Coordinates of N, CA and C in Angstrom, one line a residue:
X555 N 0.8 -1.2 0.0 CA 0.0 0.0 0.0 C 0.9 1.2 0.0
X556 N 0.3 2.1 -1.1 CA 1.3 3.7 -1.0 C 1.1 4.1 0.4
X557 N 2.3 4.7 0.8 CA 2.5 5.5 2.2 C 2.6 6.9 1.7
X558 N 2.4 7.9 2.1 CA 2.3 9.4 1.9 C 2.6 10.0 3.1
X559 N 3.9 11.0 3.5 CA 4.4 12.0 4.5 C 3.4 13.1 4.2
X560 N 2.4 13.0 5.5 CA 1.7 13.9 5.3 C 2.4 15.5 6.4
X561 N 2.3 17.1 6.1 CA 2.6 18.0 6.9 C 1.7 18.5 7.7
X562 N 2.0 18.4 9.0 CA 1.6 19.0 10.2 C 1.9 20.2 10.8
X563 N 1.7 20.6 11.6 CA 2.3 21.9 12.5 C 3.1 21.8 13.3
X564 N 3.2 20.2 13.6 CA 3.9 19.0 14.4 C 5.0 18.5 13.8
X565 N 5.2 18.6 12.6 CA 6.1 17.9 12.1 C 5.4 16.9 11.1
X566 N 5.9 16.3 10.5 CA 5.5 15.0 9.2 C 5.0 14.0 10.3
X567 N 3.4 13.3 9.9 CA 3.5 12.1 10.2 C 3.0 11.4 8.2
X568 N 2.6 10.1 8.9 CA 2.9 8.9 7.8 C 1.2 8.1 7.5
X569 N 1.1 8.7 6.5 CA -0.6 7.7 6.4 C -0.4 7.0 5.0
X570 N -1.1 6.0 5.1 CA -1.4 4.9 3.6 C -2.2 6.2 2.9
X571 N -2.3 5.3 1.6 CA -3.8 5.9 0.6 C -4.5 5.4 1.1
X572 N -5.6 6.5 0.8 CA -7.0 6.2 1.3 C -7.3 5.6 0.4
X573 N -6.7 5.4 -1.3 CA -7.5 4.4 -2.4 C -7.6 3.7 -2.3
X574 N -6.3 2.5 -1.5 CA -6.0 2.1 -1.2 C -6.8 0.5 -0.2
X575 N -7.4 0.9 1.1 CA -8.0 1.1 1.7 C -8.9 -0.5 1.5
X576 N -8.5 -1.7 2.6 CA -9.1 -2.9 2.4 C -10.8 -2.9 2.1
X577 N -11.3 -4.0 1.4 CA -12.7 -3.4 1.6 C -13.7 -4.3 2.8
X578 N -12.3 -5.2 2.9 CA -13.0 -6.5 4.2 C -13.1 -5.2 5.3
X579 N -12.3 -4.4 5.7 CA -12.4 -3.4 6.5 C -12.8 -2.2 6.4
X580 N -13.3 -1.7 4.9 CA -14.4 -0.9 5.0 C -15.7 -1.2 5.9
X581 N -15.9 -2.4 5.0 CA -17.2 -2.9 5.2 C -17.5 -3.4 7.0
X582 N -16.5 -3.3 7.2 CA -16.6 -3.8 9.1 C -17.1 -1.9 9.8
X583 N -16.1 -1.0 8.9 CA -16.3 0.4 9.2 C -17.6 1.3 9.1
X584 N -18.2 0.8 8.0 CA -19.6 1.2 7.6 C -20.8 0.2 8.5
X585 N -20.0 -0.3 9.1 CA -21.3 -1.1 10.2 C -21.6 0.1 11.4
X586 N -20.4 0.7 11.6 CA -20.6 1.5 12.8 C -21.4 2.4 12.7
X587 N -21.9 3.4 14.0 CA -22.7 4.6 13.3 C -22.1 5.7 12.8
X588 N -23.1 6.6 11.8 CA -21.8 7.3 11.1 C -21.1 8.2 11.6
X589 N -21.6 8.8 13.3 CA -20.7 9.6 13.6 C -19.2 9.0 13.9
X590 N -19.0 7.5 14.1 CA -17.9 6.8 14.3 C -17.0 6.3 13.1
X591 N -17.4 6.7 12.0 CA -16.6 5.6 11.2 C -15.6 6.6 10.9
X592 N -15.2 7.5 10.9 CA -14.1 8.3 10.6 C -13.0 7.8 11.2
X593 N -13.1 8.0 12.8 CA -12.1 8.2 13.7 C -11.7 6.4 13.9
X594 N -12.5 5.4 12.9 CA -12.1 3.7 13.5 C -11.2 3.9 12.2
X595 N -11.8 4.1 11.5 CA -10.6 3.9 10.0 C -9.3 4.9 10.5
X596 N -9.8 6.2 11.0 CA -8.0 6.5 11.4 C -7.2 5.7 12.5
X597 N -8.0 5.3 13.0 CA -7.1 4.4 14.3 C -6.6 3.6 13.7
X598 N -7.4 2.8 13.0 CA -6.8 1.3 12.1 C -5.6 1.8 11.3
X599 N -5.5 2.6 10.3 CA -4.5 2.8 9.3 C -3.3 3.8 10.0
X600 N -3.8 4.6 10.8 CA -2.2 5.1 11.6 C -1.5 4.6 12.4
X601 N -0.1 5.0 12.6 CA 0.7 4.4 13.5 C 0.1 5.1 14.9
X602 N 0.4 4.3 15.8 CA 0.7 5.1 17.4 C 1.6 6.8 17.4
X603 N 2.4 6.4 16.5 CA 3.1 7.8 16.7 C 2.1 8.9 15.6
X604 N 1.9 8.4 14.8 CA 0.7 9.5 14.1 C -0.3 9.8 14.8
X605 N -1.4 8.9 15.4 CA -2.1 9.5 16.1 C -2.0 10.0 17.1
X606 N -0.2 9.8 17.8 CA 0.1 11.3 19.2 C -0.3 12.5 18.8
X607 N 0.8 12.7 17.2 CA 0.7 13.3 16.8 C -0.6 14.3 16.4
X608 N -1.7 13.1 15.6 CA -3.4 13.9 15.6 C -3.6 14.4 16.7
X609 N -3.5 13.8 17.6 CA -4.3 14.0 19.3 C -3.8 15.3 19.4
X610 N -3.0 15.9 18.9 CA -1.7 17.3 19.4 C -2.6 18.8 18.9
X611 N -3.4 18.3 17.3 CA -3.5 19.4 16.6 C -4.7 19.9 16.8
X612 N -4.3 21.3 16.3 CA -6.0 22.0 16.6 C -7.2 21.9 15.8
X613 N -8.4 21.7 15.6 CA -9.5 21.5 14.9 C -8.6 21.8 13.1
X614 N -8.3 23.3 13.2 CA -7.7 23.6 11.9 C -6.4 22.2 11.5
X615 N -5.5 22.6 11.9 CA -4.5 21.7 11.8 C -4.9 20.5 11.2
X616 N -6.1 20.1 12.1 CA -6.6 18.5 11.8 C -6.8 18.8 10.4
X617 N -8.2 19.6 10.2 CA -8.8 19.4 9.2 C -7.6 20.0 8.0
X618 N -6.9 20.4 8.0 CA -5.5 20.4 6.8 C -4.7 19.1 6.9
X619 N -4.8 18.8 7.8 CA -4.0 17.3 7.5 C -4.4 16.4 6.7
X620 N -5.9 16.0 7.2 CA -6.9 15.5 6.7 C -7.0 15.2 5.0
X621 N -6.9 17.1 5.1 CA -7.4 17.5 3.4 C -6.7 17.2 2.5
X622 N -5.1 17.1 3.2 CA -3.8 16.8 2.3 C -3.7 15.3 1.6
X623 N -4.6 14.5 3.3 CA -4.2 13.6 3.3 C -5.1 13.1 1.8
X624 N -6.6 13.5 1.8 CA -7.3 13.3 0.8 C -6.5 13.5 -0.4
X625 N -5.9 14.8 -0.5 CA -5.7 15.1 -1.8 C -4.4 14.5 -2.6
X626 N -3.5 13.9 -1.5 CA -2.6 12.8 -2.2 C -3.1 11.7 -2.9
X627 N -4.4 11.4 -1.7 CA -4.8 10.0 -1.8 C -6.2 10.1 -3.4
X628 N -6.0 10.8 -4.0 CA -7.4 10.9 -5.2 C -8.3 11.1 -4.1
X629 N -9.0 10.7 -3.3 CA -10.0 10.7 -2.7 C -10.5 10.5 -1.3
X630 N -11.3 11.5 -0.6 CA -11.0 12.2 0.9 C -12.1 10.9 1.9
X631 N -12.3 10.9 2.9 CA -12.6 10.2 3.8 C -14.0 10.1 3.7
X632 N -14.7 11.3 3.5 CA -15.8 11.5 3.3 C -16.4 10.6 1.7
X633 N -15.8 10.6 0.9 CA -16.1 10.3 -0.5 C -15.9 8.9 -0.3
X634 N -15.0 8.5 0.1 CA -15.3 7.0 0.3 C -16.0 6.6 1.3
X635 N -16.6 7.1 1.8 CA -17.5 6.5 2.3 C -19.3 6.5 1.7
X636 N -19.3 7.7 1.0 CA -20.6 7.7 0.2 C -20.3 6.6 -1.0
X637 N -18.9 6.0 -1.3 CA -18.6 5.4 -2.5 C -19.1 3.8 -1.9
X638 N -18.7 3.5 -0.5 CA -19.0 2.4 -0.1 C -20.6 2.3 0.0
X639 N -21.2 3.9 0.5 CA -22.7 3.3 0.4 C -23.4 3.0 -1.2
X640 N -23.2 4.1 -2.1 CA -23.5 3.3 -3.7 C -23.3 1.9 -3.6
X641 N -21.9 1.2 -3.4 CA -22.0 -0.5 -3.8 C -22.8 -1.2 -2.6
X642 N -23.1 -0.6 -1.3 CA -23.6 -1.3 -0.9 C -25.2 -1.3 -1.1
X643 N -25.9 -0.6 -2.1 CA -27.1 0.1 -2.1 C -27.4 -0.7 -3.7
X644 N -26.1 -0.2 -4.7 CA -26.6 -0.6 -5.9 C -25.2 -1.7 -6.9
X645 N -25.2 -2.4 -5.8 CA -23.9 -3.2 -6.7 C -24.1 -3.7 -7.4
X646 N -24.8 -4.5 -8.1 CA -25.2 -5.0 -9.0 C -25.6 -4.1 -10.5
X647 N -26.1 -3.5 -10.4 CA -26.1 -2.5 -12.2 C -24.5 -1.6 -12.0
X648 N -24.2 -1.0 -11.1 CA -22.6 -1.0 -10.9 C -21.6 -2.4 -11.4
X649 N -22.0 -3.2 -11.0 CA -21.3 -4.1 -11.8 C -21.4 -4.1 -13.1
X650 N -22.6 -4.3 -13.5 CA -22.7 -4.7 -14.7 C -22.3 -3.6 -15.7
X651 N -22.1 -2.3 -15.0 CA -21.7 -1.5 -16.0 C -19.9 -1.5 -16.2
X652 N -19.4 -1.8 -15.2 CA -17.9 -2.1 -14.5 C -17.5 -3.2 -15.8
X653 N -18.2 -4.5 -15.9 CA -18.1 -4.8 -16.8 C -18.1 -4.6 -18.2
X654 N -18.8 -3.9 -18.5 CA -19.3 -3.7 -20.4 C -17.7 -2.8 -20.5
X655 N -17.6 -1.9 -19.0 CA -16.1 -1.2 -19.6 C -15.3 -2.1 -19.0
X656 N -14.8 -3.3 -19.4 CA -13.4 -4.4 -18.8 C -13.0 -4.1 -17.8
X657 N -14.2 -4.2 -16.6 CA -13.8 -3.7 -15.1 C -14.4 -4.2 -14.4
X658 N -13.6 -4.9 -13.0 CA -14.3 -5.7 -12.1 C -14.5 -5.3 -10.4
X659 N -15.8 -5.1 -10.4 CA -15.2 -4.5 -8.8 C -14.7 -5.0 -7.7
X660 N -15.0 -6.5 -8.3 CA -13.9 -7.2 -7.4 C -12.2 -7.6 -7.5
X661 N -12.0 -6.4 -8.5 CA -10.6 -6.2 -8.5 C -10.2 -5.0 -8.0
X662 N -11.0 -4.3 -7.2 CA -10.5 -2.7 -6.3 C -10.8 -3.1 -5.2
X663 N -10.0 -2.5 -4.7 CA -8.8 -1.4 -4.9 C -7.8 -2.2 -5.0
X664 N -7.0 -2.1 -6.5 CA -5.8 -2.6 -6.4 C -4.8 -1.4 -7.9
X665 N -3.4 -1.9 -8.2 CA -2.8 -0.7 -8.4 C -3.2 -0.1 -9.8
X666 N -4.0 -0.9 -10.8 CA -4.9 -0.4 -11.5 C -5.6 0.1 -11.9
X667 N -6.8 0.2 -10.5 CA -8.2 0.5 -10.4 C -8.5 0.1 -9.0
X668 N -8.0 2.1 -8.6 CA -8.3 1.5 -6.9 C -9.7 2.3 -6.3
X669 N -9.4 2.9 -5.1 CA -10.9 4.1 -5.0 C -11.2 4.8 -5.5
X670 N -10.1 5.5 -5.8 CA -9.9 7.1 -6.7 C -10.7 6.6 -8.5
X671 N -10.1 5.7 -8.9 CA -10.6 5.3 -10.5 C -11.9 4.9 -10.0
X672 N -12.7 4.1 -9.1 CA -14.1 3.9 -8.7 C -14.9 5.6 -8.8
X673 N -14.2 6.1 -8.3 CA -15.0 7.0 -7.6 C -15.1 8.0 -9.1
X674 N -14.4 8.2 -9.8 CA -14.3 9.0 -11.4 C -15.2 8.0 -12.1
X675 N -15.2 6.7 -12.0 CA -16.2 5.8 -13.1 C -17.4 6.5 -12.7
X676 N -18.3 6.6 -11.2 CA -19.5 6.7 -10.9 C -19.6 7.8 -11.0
X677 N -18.7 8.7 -11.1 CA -19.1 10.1 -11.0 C -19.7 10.9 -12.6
X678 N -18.9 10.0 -13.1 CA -19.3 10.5 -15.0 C -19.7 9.4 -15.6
X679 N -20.7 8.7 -15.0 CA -21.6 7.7 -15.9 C -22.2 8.4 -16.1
X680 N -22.7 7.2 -17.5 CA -23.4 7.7 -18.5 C -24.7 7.7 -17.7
X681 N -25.9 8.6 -18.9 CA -27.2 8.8 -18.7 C -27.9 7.4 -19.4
X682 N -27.2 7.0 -20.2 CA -27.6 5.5 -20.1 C -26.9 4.2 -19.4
X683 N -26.5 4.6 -18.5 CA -25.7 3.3 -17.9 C -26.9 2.4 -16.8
X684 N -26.8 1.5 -16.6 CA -27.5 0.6 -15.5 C -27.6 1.1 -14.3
X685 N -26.4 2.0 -13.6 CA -26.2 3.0 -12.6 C -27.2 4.2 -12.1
X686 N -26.7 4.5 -13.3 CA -27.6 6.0 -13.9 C -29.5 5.6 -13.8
X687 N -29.5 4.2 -14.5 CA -31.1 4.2 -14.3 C -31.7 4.3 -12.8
X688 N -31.0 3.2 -11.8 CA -31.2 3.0 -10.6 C -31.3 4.1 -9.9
X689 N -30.1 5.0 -9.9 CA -29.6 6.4 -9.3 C -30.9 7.9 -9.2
X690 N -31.4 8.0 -10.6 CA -31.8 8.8 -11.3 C -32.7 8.6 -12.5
X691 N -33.5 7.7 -11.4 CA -34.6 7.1 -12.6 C -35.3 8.2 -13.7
X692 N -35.8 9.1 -13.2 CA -36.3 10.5 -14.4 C -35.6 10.7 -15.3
X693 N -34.0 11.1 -14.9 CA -33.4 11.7 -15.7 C -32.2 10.1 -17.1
X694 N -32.8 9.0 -16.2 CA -32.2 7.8 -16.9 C -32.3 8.0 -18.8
X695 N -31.7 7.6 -19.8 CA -31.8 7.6 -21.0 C -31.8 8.8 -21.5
X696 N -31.7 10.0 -21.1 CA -32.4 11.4 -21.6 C -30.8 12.1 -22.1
X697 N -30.3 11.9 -23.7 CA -29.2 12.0 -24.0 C -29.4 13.2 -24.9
X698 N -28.7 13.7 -25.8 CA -28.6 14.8 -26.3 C -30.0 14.4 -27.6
X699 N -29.5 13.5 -27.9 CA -30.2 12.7 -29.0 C -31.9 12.9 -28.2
X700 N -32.0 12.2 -27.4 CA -33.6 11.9 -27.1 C -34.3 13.4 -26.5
X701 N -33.1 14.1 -26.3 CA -33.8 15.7 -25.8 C -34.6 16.5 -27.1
X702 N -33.6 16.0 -28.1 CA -33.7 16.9 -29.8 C -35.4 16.0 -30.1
X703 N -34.9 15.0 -30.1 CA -36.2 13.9 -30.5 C -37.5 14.5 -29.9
X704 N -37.5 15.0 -28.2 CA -38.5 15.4 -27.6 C -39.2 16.6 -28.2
X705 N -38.5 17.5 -28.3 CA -38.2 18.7 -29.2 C -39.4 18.4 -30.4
X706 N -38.5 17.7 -31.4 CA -39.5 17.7 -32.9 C -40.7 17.0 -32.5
X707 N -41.0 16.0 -31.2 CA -42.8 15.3 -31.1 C -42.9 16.7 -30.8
X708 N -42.6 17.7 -30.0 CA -43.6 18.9 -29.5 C -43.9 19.2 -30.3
X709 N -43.0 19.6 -31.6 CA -43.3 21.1 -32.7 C -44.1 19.9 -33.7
X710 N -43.8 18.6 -34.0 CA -44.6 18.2 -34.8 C -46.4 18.4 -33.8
X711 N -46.4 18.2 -32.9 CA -47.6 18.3 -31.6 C -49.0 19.8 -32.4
X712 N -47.7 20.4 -31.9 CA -48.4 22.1 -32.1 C -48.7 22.4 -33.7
X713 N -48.1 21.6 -34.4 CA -48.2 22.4 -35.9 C -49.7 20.8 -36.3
X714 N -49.7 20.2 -35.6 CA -51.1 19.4 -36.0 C -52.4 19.9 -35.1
X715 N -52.1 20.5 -34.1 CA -52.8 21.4 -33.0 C -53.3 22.6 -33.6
X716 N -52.5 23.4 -34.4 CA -53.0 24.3 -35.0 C -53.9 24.1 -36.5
X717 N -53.9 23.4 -37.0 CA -54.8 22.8 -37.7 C -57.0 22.2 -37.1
X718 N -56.6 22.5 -35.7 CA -57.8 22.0 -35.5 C -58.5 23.0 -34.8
X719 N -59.3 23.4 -34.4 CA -60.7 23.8 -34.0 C -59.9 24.7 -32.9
X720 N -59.4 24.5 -31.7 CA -59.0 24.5 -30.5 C -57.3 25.6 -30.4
X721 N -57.0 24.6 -31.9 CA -56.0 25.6 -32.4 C -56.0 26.8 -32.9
X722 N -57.2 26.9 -33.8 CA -57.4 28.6 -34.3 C -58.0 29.3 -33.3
X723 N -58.8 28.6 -32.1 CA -59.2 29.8 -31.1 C -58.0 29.5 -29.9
X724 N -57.0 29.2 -30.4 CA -55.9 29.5 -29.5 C -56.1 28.5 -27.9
X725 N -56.7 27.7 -27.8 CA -57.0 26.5 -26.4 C -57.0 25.6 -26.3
X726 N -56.7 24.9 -25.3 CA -56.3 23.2 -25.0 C -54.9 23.5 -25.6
X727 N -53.8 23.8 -25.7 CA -52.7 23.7 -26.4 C -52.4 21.7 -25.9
X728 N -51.6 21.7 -26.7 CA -51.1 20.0 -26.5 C -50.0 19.8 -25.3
X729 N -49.7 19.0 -24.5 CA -48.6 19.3 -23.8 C -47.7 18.7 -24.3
X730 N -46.4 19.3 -23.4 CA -45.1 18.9 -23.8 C -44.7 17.4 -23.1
X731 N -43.9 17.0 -24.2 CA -43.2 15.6 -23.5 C -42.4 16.3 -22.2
X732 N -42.9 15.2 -21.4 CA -42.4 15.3 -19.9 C -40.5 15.1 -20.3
X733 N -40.1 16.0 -19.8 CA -38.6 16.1 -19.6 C -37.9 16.0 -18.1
X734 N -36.8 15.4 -18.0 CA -35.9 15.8 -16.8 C -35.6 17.0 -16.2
X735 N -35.9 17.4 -15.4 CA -35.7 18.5 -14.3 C -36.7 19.7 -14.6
X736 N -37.9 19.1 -15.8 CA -39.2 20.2 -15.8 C -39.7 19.7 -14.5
X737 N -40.6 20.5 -13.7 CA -41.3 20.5 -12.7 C -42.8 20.6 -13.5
X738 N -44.0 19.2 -12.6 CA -45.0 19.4 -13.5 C -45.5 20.5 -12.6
X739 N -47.0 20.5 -13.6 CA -47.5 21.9 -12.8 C -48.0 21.7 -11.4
X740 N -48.4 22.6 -10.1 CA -48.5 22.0 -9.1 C -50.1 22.2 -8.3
X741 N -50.3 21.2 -7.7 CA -51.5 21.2 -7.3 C -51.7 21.3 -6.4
X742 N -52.9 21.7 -5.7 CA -53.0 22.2 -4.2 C -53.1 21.1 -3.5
X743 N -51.9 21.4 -2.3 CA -51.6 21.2 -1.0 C -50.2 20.0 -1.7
X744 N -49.5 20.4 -2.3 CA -48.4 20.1 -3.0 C -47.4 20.5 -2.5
X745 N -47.4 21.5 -1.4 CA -45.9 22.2 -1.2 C -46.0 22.1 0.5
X746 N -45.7 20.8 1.2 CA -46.1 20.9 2.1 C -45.1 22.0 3.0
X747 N -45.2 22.5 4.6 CA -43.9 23.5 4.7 C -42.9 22.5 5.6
X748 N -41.8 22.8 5.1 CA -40.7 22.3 5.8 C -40.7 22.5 7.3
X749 N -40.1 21.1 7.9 CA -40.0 21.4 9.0 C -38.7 22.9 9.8
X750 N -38.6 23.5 10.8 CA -37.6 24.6 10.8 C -36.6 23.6 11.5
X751 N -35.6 24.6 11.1 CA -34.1 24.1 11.1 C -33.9 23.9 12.4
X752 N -34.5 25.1 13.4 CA -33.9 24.7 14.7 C -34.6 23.1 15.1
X753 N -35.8 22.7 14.4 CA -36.2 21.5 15.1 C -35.3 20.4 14.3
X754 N -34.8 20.5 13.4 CA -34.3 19.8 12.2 C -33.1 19.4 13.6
X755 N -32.0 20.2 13.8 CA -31.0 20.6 14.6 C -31.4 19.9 15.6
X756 N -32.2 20.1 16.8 CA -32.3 19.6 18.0 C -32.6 18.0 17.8
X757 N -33.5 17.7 16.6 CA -33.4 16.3 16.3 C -32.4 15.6 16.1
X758 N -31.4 16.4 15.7 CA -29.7 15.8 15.1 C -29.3 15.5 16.6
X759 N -29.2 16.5 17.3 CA -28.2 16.3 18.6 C -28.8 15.3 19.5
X760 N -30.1 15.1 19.6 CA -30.7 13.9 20.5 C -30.0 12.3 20.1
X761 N -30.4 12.5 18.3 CA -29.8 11.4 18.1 C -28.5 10.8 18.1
X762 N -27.7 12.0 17.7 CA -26.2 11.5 18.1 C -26.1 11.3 20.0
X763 N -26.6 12.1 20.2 CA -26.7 11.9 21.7 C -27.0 10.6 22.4
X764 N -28.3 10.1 21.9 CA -28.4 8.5 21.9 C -27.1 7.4 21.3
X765 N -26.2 7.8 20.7 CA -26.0 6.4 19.9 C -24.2 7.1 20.3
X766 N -24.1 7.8 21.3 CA -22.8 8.2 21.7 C -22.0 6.9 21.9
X767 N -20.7 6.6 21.7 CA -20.2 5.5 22.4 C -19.5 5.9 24.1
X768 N -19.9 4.7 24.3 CA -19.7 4.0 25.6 C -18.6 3.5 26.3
X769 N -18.2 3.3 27.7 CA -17.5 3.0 28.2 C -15.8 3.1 27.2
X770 N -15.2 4.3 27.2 CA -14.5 4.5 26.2 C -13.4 5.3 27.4
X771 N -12.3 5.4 26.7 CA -11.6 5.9 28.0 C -11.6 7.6 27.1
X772 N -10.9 8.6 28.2 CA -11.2 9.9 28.4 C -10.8 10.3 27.0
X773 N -9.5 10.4 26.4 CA -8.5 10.5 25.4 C -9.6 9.9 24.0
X774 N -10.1 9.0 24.1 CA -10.7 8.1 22.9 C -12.0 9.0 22.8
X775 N -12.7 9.3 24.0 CA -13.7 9.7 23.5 C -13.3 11.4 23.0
X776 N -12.6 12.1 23.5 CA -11.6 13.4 23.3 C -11.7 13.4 21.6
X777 N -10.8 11.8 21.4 CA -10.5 11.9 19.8 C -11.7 12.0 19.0
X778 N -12.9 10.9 19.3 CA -14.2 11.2 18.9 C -14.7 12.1 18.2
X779 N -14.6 13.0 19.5 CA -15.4 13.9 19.5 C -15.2 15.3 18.3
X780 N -13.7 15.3 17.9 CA -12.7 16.0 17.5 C -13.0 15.3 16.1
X781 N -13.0 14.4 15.9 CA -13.1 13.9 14.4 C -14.6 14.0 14.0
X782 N -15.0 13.5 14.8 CA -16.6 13.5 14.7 C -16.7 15.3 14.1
X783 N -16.8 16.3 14.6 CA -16.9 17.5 14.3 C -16.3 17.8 13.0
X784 N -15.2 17.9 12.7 CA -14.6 17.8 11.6 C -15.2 17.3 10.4
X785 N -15.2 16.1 10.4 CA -16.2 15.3 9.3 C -17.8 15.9 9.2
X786 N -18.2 16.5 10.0 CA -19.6 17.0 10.0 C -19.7 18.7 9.7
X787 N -18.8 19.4 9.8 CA -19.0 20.7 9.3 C -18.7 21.8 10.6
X788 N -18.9 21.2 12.2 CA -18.3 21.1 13.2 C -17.3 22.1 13.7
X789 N -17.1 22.6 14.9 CA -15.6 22.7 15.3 C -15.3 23.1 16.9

């Protein structure tokens, strides 16, 4: 596994790639709750002396280390982890698209095709890929081609529209083929109101509150808490 000297305020410590990154031990990582999976994957992949080192730095510091660490590695702590929930949600048409381009996902992460090349396949699939349908069922198949296509049913629509009765007194027009990201028209009691943020917020903190971990010594839960914030927007 590549090693990367990452810069501190501390001095150089030493992290793997994150591309890198087993998936027997993702997948044991994404069992935990999400406020925890950060700080088990850094425990696992640093040395003792790196994580003195973490323990040392300030919120900032961290989150630059972090960022570096991502940006050596193709791809940041956060991204692989939305990358493990896709395969865990839609592996299967992800496969099968992995394959049509001579790619297997059960050959990543390795030095040909590790997280970083995962994570660039899913991000620029196609609008017809197997992915794309699952992902983004509306907007699935709707390519340059089939938008033009939509186009000529309308104008052929209107120019047979104005030939009839409804058309010379200008009513009923014909509708348009339903497109991706038109909004249809909306009907009453359609817009229900959002809940407010501050209740949105106090719901957040109960929950993490509930699912805090336990019996942890002082220093671990310290680190937690410190990673936990970070990865959430926090500080």
């Amino acid at each position: 596994m590549r090693v990367f000297e990452i810069p501190t305020a501390l001095g150089l410590v030493t992290l793997p790639s994150l591309a890198m990154v087993a998936p027997d031990f993702l997948r044991e990582v994404m069992k935990a709750p999400a406020e925890e999976r950060a700080w088990l994957l850094i425990e696992e992949l640093a040395s003792p002396a790196t994580l003195h080192v973490l323990d040392q730095l300030s919120a900032k510091e961290m989150e630059n280390a972090m960022g570096v660490w991502g940006d050596v590695s193709g791809i940041e702590v956060m991204e692989l982890f939305r990358l493990c929930s896709v395969i865990d949600r839609h592996s299967e048409p992800l496969e099968a698209d992995l394959i049509a381009a001579g790619l297997r996902l059960r050959h990543c992460p390795s030095e040909d095709f590790d997280w970083h090349d995962l994570k660039v396949f899913i991000r620029h699939v196609a609008v017809t890929s197997n992915l794309f349908a699952v992902m983004v069922p509306d907007q699935a198949g709707w390519t340059r081609e089939a938008l033009l296509f939509a186009d000529m049913v309308d104008l052929l629509n209107v120019l047979a529209w104005q030939q009839t009765e409804n058309g010379h007194k200008g009513r009923n027009p014909p509708d348009r083929v339903p497109r991706p990201g038109v909004a249809p028209p909306k009907r009453d009691g359609s817009n229900p109101k959002a809940a407010p943020l501050s209740v949105v917020k106090r719901r957040m903190a109960e929950r993490h509150a509930s699912t805090a971990p336990k019996n942890t010594s002082p220093a671990r839960q310290d680190r937690v808490q410190r990673i936990n914030n970070l990865f959430s927007g926090g500080r």
